[in-house]
Amino acid sequence: MTQLLSQDHANNGSLIPLEQLRHAPAFELRGGKVLYHVGCAPGSEPDSACGLFCCSTYMENDEVIKQDLYRVGGVLTTAILGDKNPHLCGMLMTTASGVLQHAFEPTYWVASFGDHDQVDQDVCTYADENADSDENTDSDSDSDSDSAIDISVLPCPTVGVTALAIDWQPAKIVATNLLHAWTRQETSAPAMCEYTLMKPRSWPQLENKFTFPGASGQSQTIDSYCADDELTAGPLSIVMDRSTLLGAYLVSGEISWNLPTNTTIRIRKIGLDAPLAYGTTGSWLVRGTAFCGMVVARSPECPSAYIITAEQIIKGMDMSDLRSVGVECSRKDESAEMTTAMGVERNEGSSG
């Protein structure tokens, strides 16, 4: 596994040379632009999308403002999507948090889920410009796993990460959905999900291959997804890369994650043997060969993390305006960009 090295912010923590960033596909947002790259060890030709590195970058005036490191969870296939959204087959999936959030509210980030589970810059939430933070400070310390949890917001840290020996390839953003961040925030909005879909310039024939530990070492392929009513508490595996699985345990019950924008997303908690490292959000989870969900937040000091389920993601795509073409936006009206180019969820019936 490629080594990750912490680095201070003196050189912006840049993972990818500026010259390479200048020539990558991007979409414009709030006066800046957002770019995605996927990567693997140099000289290798990956046959599995699971666990590829992903770097998202937010730039303004030819300067790197923020970068985040994730994992590609996998590639969308007919085995996962069925007959729905066939034009999305072959697209890579990762989390949409982090850099995209910075474009909207650079001074806020999600600090915690309650008293103990600290969440880092891997997961950020949109803070509405008109939201009163004082209205979101009350919480119930005795909440059960299926009750609502209020989040707090603190200044965003400025810690960068250098990934050594990664061959970065530009990726075209096909669609992104960040918890309704791009739309009006109706309290009646349906349960939400988050993801970014990308089309890589290289490696067009990727599959969702991984290897179970054991003497046989036989390759497996994700061939279905697990519906929510079948996703019971119990063991899961996090697919870190083609040959590495981490054991996890899915906790029973759901958590309603309250955002400052009066919207809610349902998440589930997993227990681990040790905390996940930075750069691991976006990883997919499997039970057997079924896709079960994606890691969207980790607890740096606790052996736990949070996921959205596979069914949430797939249903979110059904409710979203996903386009069959990639995004390479020129400067347009911002509202048109957010609605047309980025595959955002719409609430046509409740908008005024």
Coordinates of C-alpha atoms in Angstrom, one line a residue, residues 11-233:
N11 CA 3.4 24.4 0.4
N12 CA -0.4 23.9 0.4
G13 CA 0.0 20.2 1.0
S14 CA -0.1 19.7 -2.8
L15 CA -0.4 16.1 -3.9
I16 CA -0.2 16.9 -7.6
P17 CA 2.1 19.4 -9.4
L18 CA 0.4 22.6 -10.4
E19 CA 1.3 22.2 -14.0
Q20 CA -0.5 18.9 -14.1
L21 CA -3.6 20.5 -12.5
R22 CA -3.7 23.3 -15.1
H23 CA -4.5 20.8 -17.8
A24 CA -7.0 18.6 -16.0
P25 CA -10.8 18.6 -16.6
A26 CA -12.6 20.8 -14.1
F27 CA -15.9 22.4 -13.4
E28 CA -16.2 26.0 -12.2
L29 CA -17.8 26.8 -8.9
R30 CA -18.0 29.9 -6.8
G31 CA -15.1 31.6 -8.6
G32 CA -12.8 28.6 -8.4
K33 CA -12.6 25.2 -10.0
V34 CA -12.8 21.6 -8.8
L35 CA -10.7 18.8 -10.3
Y36 CA -10.4 15.1 -9.6
H37 CA -7.5 12.7 -10.2
V38 CA -7.3 9.0 -9.7
G39 CA -4.1 7.2 -9.0
C40 CA -2.2 3.9 -8.5
A41 CA 1.4 2.8 -7.9
P42 CA 3.6 3.8 -10.9
G43 CA 4.2 1.2 -13.6
S44 CA 1.2 -0.8 -12.6
E45 CA -1.9 -1.3 -14.8
P46 CA -4.8 -1.8 -12.4
D47 CA -7.6 -4.2 -13.3
S48 CA -9.7 -3.3 -10.2
A49 CA -11.2 0.0 -9.4
C50 CA -11.5 -0.9 -5.7
G51 CA -9.1 1.1 -3.6
L52 CA -7.6 3.3 -6.2
F53 CA -6.5 6.6 -4.7
C54 CA -8.5 9.7 -5.5
C55 CA -7.4 13.3 -5.1
S56 CA -9.9 16.2 -5.3
T57 CA -8.6 19.8 -5.7
Y58 CA -10.2 23.2 -5.3
M59 CA -8.3 26.0 -7.0
E60 CA -8.7 29.8 -7.2
N61 CA -6.6 32.1 -9.4
D62 CA -4.2 29.3 -10.3
E63 CA -3.6 28.5 -6.7
V64 CA -4.4 25.3 -4.8
I65 CA -6.7 26.2 -2.0
K66 CA -7.5 22.8 -0.7
Q67 CA -6.9 19.2 -1.6
D68 CA -8.3 16.0 -0.1
L69 CA -7.3 12.4 -0.5
Y70 CA -9.9 9.6 -0.7
R71 CA -10.3 6.1 -2.1
V72 CA -12.2 5.1 -5.2
G73 CA -14.8 2.6 -3.8
G74 CA -15.4 0.9 -7.1
V75 CA -16.9 1.1 -10.6
L76 CA -20.6 1.1 -11.4
T77 CA -21.7 -2.0 -13.3
T78 CA -24.9 -3.6 -14.5
A79 CA -24.5 -6.1 -11.7
I80 CA -25.0 -3.2 -9.2
L81 CA -27.3 -0.9 -11.1
G82 CA -29.4 -3.4 -13.0
D83 CA -31.3 -1.8 -15.8
K84 CA -31.3 1.6 -14.2
N85 CA -29.0 4.4 -15.4
P86 CA -27.1 2.2 -17.9
H87 CA -25.1 5.2 -19.1
L88 CA -23.4 5.3 -15.7
C89 CA -21.8 1.9 -16.1
G90 CA -18.0 2.3 -16.1
M91 CA -18.0 5.4 -13.8
L92 CA -15.8 5.4 -10.7
M93 CA -17.4 6.3 -7.4
T94 CA -15.9 8.1 -4.4
T95 CA -17.2 10.4 -1.7
A96 CA -18.3 14.0 -2.5
S97 CA -17.3 15.6 0.8
G98 CA -14.2 17.7 1.6
V99 CA -13.1 19.8 -1.3
L100 CA -16.5 20.5 -2.7
Q101 CA -17.7 21.7 0.7
H102 CA -14.7 24.1 0.9
A103 CA -16.1 25.9 -2.2
F104 CA -19.3 26.7 -0.3
E105 CA -18.2 27.4 3.3
P106 CA -14.4 27.3 3.7
T107 CA -14.6 28.3 7.4
Y108 CA -16.7 25.4 8.5
W109 CA -16.3 21.6 8.8
V110 CA -17.9 18.8 10.7
A111 CA -16.1 18.5 14.1
S112 CA -17.9 15.7 15.8
F113 CA -20.7 13.1 16.0
G114 CA -21.5 13.4 19.7
D115 CA -19.0 13.4 22.6
H116 CA -16.4 10.8 21.5
D117 CA -16.4 10.1 17.7
Q118 CA -14.2 12.9 16.3
V119 CA -14.5 13.3 12.5
D120 CA -11.8 15.0 10.4
Q121 CA -11.8 16.9 7.2
D122 CA -12.8 13.8 5.3
V123 CA -16.4 14.7 5.9
C124 CA -17.7 18.3 5.6
T125 CA -21.2 19.6 5.5
Y126 CA -22.7 22.6 3.8
A127 CA -23.4 25.4 6.2
D128 CA -26.1 27.7 4.9
E129 CA -25.1 31.4 4.7
N130 CA -28.2 32.3 6.6
A131 CA -28.1 29.5 9.1
D132 CA -27.9 30.6 12.8
S133 CA -25.3 28.3 14.4
D134 CA -26.8 29.0 17.8
E135 CA -29.9 27.1 16.8
N136 CA -27.9 23.9 16.3
T137 CA -26.2 23.7 19.6
D138 CA -28.7 21.7 21.6
S139 CA -28.2 17.9 21.7
D140 CA -29.4 15.0 23.8
S141 CA -26.4 13.3 25.4
D142 CA -28.6 10.2 26.0
S143 CA -29.5 9.7 22.4
D144 CA -29.8 6.1 21.1
S145 CA -28.2 5.0 17.8
D146 CA -31.4 5.7 15.9
S147 CA -32.0 9.2 17.3
A148 CA -30.9 12.5 15.8
I149 CA -27.5 13.9 16.5
D150 CA -26.7 17.6 16.2
I151 CA -23.3 18.5 14.7
S152 CA -21.0 21.3 15.7
V153 CA -18.8 23.4 13.4
L154 CA -15.3 24.6 13.9
P155 CA -12.6 26.3 11.8
C156 CA -11.3 24.0 9.1
P157 CA -7.8 22.6 9.7
T158 CA -5.0 23.3 7.3
V159 CA -3.2 20.0 7.3
G160 CA -2.1 18.6 3.9
V161 CA -1.0 15.1 3.0
T162 CA 1.6 14.0 0.5
A163 CA 1.0 10.7 -1.2
L164 CA 4.3 9.2 -2.3
A165 CA 4.8 7.3 -5.6
I166 CA 1.3 7.7 -7.0
D167 CA 0.7 7.9 -10.7
W168 CA -2.1 10.4 -10.9
Q169 CA -4.5 10.4 -13.9
P170 CA -7.1 13.2 -14.5
A171 CA -10.7 12.1 -14.3
K172 CA -13.8 13.8 -15.7
I173 CA -16.5 14.5 -13.3
V174 CA -19.8 13.0 -14.5
A175 CA -22.0 13.8 -11.5
T176 CA -21.7 14.8 -7.9
N177 CA -24.2 14.9 -5.1
L178 CA -23.3 16.5 -1.7
L179 CA -26.2 16.1 0.6
H180 CA -28.4 18.5 -1.3
A181 CA -25.8 21.2 -0.9
W182 CA -26.5 22.5 -4.4
T183 CA -30.3 22.9 -4.0
R184 CA -32.7 24.7 -1.7
Q185 CA -33.0 23.1 1.7
E186 CA -36.5 21.9 2.2
T187 CA -37.3 20.2 5.5
S188 CA -39.5 17.8 3.6
A189 CA -36.6 16.6 1.4
P190 CA -36.2 12.9 1.2
A191 CA -33.3 11.0 2.8
M192 CA -30.2 11.9 1.0
C193 CA -26.9 10.4 0.0
E194 CA -23.6 11.7 -1.3
Y195 CA -21.2 10.6 -4.0
T196 CA -19.0 11.7 -6.9
L197 CA -19.0 9.8 -10.2
M198 CA -15.9 10.1 -12.4
K199 CA -14.8 8.9 -15.8
P200 CA -11.0 8.1 -15.9
R201 CA -9.0 8.9 -19.0
S202 CA -7.0 5.7 -18.4
W203 CA -7.9 2.2 -17.4
P204 CA -11.2 1.9 -19.2
Q205 CA -11.8 -1.8 -18.4
L206 CA -11.7 -1.7 -14.6
E207 CA -13.8 -4.2 -12.6
N208 CA -14.6 -4.5 -8.9
K209 CA -12.2 -7.3 -8.1
F210 CA -10.8 -8.2 -4.7
T211 CA -9.3 -11.2 -3.0
F212 CA -10.5 -12.9 0.2
P213 CA -7.7 -13.7 2.6
G214 CA -6.9 -17.4 2.8
A215 CA -4.8 -20.1 1.1
S216 CA -6.7 -20.0 -2.2
G217 CA -6.2 -16.3 -2.8
Q218 CA -8.9 -16.5 -5.5
S219 CA -10.1 -13.3 -7.0
Q220 CA -13.8 -12.3 -6.4
T221 CA -15.9 -9.7 -8.2
I222 CA -18.7 -7.6 -6.6
D223 CA -21.8 -9.0 -8.4
S224 CA -24.8 -7.4 -6.6
Y225 CA -25.8 -4.9 -3.9
C226 CA -27.3 -5.6 -0.5
A227 CA -30.7 -4.0 0.1
D228 CA -31.3 -2.1 3.3
D229 CA -33.8 -4.6 4.6
E230 CA -31.1 -7.3 4.2
L231 CA -28.3 -5.3 5.7
T232 CA -28.4 -6.6 9.2
A233 CA -25.9 -6.0 12.0

